[in-house]
PDB file of C-alpha atoms in Angstrom:
ATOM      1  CA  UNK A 383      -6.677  52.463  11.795  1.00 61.00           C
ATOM      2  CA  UNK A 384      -8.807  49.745  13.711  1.00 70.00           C
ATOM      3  CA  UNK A 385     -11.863  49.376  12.523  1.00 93.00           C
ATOM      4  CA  UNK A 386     -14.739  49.336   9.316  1.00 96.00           C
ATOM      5  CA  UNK A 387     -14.630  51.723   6.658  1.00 97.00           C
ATOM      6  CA  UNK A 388     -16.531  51.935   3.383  1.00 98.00           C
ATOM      7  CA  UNK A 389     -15.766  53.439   0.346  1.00 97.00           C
ATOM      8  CA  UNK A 390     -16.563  55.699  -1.759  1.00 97.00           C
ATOM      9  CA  UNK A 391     -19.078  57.772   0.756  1.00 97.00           C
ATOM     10  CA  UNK A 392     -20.695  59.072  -1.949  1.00 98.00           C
ATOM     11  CA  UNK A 393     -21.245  57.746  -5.656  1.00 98.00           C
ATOM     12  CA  UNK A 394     -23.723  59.184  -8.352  1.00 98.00           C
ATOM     13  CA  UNK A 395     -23.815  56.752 -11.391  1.00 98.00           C
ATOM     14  CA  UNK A 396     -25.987  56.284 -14.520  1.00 98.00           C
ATOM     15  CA  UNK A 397     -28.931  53.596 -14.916  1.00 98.00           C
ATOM     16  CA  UNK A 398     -26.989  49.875 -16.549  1.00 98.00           C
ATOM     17  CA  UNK A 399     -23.843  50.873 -15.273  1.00 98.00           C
ATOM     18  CA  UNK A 400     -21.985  48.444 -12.938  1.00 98.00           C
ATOM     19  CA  UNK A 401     -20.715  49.956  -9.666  1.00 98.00           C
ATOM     20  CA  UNK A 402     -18.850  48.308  -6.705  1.00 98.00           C
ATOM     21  CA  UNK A 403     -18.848  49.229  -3.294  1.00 98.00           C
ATOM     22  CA  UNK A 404     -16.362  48.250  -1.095  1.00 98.00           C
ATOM     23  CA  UNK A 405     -15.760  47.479   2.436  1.00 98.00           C
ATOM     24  CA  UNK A 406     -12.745  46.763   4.672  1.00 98.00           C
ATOM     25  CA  UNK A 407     -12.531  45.280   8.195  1.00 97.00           C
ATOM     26  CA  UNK A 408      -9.390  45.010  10.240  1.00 95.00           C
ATOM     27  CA  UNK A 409     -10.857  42.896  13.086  1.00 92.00           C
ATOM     28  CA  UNK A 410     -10.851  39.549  11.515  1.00 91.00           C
ATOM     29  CA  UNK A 411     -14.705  39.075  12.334  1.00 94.00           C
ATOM     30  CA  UNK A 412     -15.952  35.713  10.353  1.00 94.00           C
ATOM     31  CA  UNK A 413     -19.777  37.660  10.162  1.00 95.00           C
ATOM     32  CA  UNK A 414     -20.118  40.930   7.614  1.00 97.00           C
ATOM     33  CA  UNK A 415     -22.668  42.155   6.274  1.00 97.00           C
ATOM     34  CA  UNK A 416     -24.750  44.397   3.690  1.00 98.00           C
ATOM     35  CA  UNK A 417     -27.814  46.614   4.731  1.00 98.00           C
ATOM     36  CA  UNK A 418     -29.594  48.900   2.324  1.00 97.00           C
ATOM     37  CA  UNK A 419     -31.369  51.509   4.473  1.00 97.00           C
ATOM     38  CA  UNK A 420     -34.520  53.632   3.085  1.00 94.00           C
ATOM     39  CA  UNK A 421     -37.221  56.097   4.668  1.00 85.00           C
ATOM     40  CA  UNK A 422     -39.715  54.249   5.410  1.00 78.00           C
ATOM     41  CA  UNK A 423     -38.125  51.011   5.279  1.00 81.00           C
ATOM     42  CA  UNK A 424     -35.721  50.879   7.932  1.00 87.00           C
ATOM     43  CA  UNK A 425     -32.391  48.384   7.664  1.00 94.00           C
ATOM     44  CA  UNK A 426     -32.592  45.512   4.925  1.00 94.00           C
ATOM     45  CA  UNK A 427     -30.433  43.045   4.684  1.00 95.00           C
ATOM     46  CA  UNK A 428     -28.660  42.535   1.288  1.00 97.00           C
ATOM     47  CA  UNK A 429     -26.201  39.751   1.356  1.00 97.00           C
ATOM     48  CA  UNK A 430     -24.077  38.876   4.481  1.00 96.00           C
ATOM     49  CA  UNK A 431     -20.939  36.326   4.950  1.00 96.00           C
ATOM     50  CA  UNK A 432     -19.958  33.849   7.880  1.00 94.00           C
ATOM     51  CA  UNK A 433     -16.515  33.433   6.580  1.00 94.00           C
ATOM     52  CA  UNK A 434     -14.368  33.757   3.400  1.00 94.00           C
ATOM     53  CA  UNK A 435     -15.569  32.400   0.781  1.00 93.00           C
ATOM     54  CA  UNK A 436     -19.115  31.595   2.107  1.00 95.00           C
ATOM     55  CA  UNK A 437     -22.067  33.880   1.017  1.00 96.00           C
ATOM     56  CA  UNK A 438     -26.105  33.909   1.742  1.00 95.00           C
ATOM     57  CA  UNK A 439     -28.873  36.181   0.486  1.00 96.00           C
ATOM     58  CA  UNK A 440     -30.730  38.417   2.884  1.00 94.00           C
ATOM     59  CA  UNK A 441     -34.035  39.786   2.489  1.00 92.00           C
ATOM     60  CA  UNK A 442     -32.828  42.190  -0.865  1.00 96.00           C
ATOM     61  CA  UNK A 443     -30.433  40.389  -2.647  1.00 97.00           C
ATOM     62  CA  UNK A 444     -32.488  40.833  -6.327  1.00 97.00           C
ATOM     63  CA  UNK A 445     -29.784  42.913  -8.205  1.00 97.00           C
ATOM     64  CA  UNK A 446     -26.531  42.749  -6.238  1.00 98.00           C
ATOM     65  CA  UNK A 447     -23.400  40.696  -6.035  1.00 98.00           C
ATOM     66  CA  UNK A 448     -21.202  40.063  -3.210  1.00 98.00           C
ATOM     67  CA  UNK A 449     -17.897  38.300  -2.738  1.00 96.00           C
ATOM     68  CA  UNK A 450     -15.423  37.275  -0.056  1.00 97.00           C
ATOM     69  CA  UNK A 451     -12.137  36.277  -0.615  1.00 96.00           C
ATOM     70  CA  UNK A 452     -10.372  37.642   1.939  1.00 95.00           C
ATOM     71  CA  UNK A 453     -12.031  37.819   5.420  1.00 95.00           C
ATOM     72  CA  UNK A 454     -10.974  41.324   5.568  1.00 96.00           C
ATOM     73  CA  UNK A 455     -13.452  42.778   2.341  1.00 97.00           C
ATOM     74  CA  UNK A 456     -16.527  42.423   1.813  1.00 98.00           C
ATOM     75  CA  UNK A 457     -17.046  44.113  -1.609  1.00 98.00           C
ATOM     76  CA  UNK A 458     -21.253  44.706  -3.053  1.00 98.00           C
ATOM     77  CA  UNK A 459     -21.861  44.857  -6.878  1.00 98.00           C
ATOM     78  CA  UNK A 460     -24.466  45.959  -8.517  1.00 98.00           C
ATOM     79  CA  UNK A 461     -24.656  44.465 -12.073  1.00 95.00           C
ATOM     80  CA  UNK A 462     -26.757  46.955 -13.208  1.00 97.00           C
ATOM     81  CA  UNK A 463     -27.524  49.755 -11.388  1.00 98.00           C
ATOM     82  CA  UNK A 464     -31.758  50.821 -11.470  1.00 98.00           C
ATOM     83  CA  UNK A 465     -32.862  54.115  -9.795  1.00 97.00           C
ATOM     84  CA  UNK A 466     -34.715  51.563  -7.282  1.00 97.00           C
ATOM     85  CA  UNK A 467     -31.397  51.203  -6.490  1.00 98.00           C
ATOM     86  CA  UNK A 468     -30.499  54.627  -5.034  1.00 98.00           C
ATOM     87  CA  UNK A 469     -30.098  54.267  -1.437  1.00 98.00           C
ATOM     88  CA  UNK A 470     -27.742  54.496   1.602  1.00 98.00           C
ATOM     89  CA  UNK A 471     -25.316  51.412   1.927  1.00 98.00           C
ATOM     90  CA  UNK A 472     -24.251  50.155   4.922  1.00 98.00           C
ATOM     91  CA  UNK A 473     -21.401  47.296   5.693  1.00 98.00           C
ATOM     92  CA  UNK A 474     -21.448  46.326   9.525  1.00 97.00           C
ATOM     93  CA  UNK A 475     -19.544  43.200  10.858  1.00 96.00           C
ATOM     94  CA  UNK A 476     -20.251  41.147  14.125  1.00 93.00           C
ATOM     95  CA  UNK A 477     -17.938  40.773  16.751  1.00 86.00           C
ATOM     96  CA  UNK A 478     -17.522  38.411  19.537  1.00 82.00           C
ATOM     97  CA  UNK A 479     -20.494  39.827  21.999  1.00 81.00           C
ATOM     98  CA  UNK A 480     -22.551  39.326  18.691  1.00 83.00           C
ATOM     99  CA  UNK A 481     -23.610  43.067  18.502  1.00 88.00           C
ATOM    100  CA  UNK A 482     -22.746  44.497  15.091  1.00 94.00           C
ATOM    101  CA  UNK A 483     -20.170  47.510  14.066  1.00 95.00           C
ATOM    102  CA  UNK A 484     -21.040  49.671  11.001  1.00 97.00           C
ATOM    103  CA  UNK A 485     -18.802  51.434   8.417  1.00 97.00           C
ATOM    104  CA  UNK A 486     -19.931  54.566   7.702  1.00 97.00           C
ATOM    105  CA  UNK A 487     -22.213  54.319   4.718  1.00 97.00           C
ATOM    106  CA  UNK A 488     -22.036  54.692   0.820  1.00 98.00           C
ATOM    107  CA  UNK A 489     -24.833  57.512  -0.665  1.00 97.00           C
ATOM    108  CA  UNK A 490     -25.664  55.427  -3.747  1.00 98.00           C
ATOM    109  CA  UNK A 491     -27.395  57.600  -6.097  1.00 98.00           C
ATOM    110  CA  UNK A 492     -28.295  56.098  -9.348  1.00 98.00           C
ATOM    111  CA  UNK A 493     -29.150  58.881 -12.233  1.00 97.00           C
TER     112      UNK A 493
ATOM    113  CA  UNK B  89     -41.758  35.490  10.387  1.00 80.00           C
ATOM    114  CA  UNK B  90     -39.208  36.912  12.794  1.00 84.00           C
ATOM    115  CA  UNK B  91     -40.226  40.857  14.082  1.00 92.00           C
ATOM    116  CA  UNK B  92     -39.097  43.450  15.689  1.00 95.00           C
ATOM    117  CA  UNK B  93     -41.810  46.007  16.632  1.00 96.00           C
ATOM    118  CA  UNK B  94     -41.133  49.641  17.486  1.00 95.00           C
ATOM    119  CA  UNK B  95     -43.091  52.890  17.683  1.00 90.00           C
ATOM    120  CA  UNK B  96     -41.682  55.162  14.992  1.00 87.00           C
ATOM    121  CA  UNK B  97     -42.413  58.386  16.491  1.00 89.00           C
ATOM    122  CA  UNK B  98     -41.213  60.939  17.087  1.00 95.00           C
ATOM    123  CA  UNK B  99     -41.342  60.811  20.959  1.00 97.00           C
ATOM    124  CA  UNK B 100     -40.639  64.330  22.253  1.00 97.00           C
ATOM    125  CA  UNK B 101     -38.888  64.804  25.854  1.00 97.00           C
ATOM    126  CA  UNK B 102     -38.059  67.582  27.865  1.00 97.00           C
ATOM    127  CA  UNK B 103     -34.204  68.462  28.603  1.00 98.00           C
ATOM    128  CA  UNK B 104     -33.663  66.661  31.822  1.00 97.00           C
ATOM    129  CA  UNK B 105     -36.461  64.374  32.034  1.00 98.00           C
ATOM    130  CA  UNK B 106     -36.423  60.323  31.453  1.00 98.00           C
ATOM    131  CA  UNK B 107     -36.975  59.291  27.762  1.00 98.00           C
ATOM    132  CA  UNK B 108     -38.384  55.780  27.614  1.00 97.00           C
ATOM    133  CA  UNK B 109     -38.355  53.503  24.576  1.00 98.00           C
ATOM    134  CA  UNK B 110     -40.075  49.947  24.061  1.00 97.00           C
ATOM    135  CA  UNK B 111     -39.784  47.541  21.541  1.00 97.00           C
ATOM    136  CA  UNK B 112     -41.478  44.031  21.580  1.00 97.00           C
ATOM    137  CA  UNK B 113     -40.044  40.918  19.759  1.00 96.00           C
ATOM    138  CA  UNK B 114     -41.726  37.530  18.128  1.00 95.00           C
ATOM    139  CA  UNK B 115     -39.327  34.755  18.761  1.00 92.00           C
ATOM    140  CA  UNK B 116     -38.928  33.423  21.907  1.00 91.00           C
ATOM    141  CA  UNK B 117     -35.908  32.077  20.735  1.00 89.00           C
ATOM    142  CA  UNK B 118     -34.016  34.896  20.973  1.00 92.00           C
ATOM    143  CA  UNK B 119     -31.286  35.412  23.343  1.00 90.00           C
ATOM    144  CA  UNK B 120     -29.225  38.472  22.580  1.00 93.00           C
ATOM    145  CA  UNK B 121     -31.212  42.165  22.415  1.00 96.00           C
ATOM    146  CA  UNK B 122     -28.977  45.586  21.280  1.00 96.00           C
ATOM    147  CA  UNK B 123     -29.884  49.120  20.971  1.00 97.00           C
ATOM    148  CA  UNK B 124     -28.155  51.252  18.841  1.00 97.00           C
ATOM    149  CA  UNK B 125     -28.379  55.505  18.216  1.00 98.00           C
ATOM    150  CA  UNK B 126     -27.995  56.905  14.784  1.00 97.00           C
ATOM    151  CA  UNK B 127     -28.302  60.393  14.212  1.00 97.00           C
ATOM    152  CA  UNK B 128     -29.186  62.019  10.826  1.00 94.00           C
ATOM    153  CA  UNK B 129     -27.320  60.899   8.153  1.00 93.00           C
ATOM    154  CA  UNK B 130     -24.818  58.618   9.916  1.00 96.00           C
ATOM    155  CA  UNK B 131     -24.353  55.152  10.648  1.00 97.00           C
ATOM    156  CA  UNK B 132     -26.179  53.472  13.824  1.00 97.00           C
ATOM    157  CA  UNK B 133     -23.881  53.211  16.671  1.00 96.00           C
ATOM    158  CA  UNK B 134     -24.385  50.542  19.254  1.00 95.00           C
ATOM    159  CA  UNK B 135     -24.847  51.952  22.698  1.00 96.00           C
ATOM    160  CA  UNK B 136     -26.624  48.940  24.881  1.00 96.00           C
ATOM    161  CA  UNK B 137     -26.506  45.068  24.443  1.00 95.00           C
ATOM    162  CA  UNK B 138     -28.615  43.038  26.993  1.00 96.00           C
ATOM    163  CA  UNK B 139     -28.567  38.784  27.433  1.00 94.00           C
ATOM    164  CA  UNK B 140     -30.509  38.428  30.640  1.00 94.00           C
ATOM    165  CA  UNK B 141     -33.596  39.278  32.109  1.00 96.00           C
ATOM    166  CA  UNK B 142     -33.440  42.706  34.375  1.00 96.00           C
ATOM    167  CA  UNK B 143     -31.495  45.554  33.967  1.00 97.00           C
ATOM    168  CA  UNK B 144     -28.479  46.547  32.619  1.00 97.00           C
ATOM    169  CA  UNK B 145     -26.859  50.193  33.303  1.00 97.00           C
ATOM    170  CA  UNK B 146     -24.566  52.224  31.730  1.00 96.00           C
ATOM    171  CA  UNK B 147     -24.004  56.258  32.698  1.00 97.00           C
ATOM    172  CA  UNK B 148     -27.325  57.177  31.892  1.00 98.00           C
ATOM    173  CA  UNK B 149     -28.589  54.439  29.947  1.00 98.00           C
ATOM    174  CA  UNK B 150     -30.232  51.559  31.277  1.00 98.00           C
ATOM    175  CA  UNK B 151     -32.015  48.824  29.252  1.00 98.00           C
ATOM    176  CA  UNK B 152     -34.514  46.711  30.555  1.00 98.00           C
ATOM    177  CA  UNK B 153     -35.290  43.023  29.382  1.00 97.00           C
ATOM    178  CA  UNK B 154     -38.428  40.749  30.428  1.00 97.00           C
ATOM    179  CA  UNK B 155     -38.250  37.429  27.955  1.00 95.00           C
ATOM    180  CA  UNK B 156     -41.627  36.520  29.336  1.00 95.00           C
ATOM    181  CA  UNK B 157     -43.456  39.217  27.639  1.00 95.00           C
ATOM    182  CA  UNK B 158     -41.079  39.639  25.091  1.00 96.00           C
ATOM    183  CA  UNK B 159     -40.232  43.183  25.181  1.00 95.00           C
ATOM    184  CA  UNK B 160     -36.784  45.183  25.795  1.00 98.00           C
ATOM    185  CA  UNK B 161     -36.829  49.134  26.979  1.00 98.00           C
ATOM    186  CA  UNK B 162     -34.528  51.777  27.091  1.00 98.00           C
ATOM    187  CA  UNK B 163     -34.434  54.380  29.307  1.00 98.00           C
ATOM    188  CA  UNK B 164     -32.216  57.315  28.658  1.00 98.00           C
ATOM    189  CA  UNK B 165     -31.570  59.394  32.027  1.00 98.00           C
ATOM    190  CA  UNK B 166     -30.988  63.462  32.310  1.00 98.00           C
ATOM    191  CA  UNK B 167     -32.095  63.951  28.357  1.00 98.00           C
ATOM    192  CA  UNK B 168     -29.748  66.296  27.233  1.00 97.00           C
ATOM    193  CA  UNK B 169     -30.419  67.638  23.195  1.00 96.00           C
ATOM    194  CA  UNK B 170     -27.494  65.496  22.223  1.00 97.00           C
ATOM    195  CA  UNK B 171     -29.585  62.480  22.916  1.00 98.00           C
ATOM    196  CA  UNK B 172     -31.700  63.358  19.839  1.00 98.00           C
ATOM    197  CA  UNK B 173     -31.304  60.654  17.089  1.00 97.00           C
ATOM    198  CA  UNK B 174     -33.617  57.375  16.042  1.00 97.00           C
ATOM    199  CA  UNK B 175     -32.963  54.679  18.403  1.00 98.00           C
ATOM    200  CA  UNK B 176     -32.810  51.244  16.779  1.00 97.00           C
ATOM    201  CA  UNK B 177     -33.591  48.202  18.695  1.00 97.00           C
ATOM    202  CA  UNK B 178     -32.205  44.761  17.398  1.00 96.00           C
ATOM    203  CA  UNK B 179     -33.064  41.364  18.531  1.00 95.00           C
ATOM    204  CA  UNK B 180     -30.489  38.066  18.029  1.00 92.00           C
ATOM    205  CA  UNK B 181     -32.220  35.061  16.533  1.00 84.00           C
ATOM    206  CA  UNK B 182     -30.999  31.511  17.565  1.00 77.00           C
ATOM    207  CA  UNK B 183     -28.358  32.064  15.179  1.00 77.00           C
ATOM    208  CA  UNK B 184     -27.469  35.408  16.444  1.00 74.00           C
ATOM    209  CA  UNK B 185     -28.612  36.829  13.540  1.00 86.00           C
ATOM    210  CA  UNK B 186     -29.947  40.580  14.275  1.00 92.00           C
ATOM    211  CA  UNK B 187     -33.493  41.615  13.655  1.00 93.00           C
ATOM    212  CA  UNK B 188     -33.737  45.045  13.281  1.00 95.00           C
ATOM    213  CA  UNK B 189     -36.965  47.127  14.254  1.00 95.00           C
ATOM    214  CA  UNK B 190     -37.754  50.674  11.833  1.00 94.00           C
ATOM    215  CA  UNK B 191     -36.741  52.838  15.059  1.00 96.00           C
ATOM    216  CA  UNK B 192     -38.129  55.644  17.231  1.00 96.00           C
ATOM    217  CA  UNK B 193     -37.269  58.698  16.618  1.00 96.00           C
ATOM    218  CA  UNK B 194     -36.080  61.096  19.825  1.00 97.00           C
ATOM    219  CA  UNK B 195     -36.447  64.346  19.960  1.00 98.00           C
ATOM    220  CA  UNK B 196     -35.335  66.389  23.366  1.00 97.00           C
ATOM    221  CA  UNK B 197     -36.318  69.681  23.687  1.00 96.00           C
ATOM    222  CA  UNK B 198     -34.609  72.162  25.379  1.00 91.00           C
TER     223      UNK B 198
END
């Protein structure tokens, strides 16, 4: 199916451990992008991409990894996961009238 | 520093009256302006994009832009309960990179 999907929706892990969430596009868009969204905080940017291969921090990045070698995924790592961490994940991409398309979110809780 | 300004809420309608939503900007720069809807515990969904000055209609949406005064409004026609969700409004730097305001949340009552 056309479109952006994230996986897993939901993920409970332990504090230290390493957890990867993933993200898949099938629109070829060059721009994707992580958000973090809390109460109270609204939508933070993590990390986003303009193409393969070619990453930039956003206004979170402390604590997370990203990668892009395909244009299609856009994976997020955390290297070790802190209960600051616990959050809802969202991957959105940018398409040509520059408005952004989310996936539907990763539940991160971190135990 | 780039901002997006919104009031949070909640704004509480009646069924079938006009819900109206603001949101005010700090770069002049900017030149693209999006609202999206996202209801409890999904993902926002983009409903109205505006580039020029005016309005822009769609069913019973219609966003509003002024660039002089920096501020972009939604107004949501025949509230119907379904319309109940936080509203997001996003503003496009000069690299078209969003700027995302903390939302106002809707409420319609019945």
């Amino acid at each position: 199916d056309a479109g952006i999907t994230q996986s897993p929706r939901y993920k409970i892990t332990e504090t230290g451990r390493q957890v990867t969430l993933m993200c898949h596009q099938t629109w070829s868009h060059s721009y994707m992008f992580w958000y973090r969204q809390d109460l109270g905080h609204g939508l933070r940017l993590i990390y986003y991409s303009a193409a393969a291969d070619i990453t930039d921090k956003g206004e979170v990045p402390d604590g997370y990894v990203v990668s892009r070698s395909k244009t299609e995924n856009f994976p997020l790592t955390l290297e070790s996961a802190t209960r600051s961490q616990t959050s809802v994940y969202f991957c959105a991409s940018r398409g040509q009238n520059y408005g952004y398309t989310f996936g539907s979110g990763t539940r991160l809780t971190v135990v | 520093q780039k901002e997006v300004e919104q009031n949070s809420g909640p704004l509480s309608v009646p069924e079938g009256a006009i819900a109206s939503l603001n949101c005010t900007y700090s770069d002049r720069g900017s030149q693209s302006f999006f609202w999206y809807r996202q209801y409890s515990g999904k993902s926002p969904e983009l409903i109205m994009s505006i580039y020029s000055n005016g309005d822009k209609e769609d069913g019973r949406f219609t966003a509003q832009l002024n660039k002089a005064s920096q501020y972009v409004s939604l107004l949501i026609r025949d509230s119907q309960p379904s319309d109940s969700a936080t509203y997001l409004c996003a503003v496009g730097d000069s690299n078209y990179q969003l700027i995302w305001g903390a939302g106002t949340k809707l409420i319609i009552k019945p």
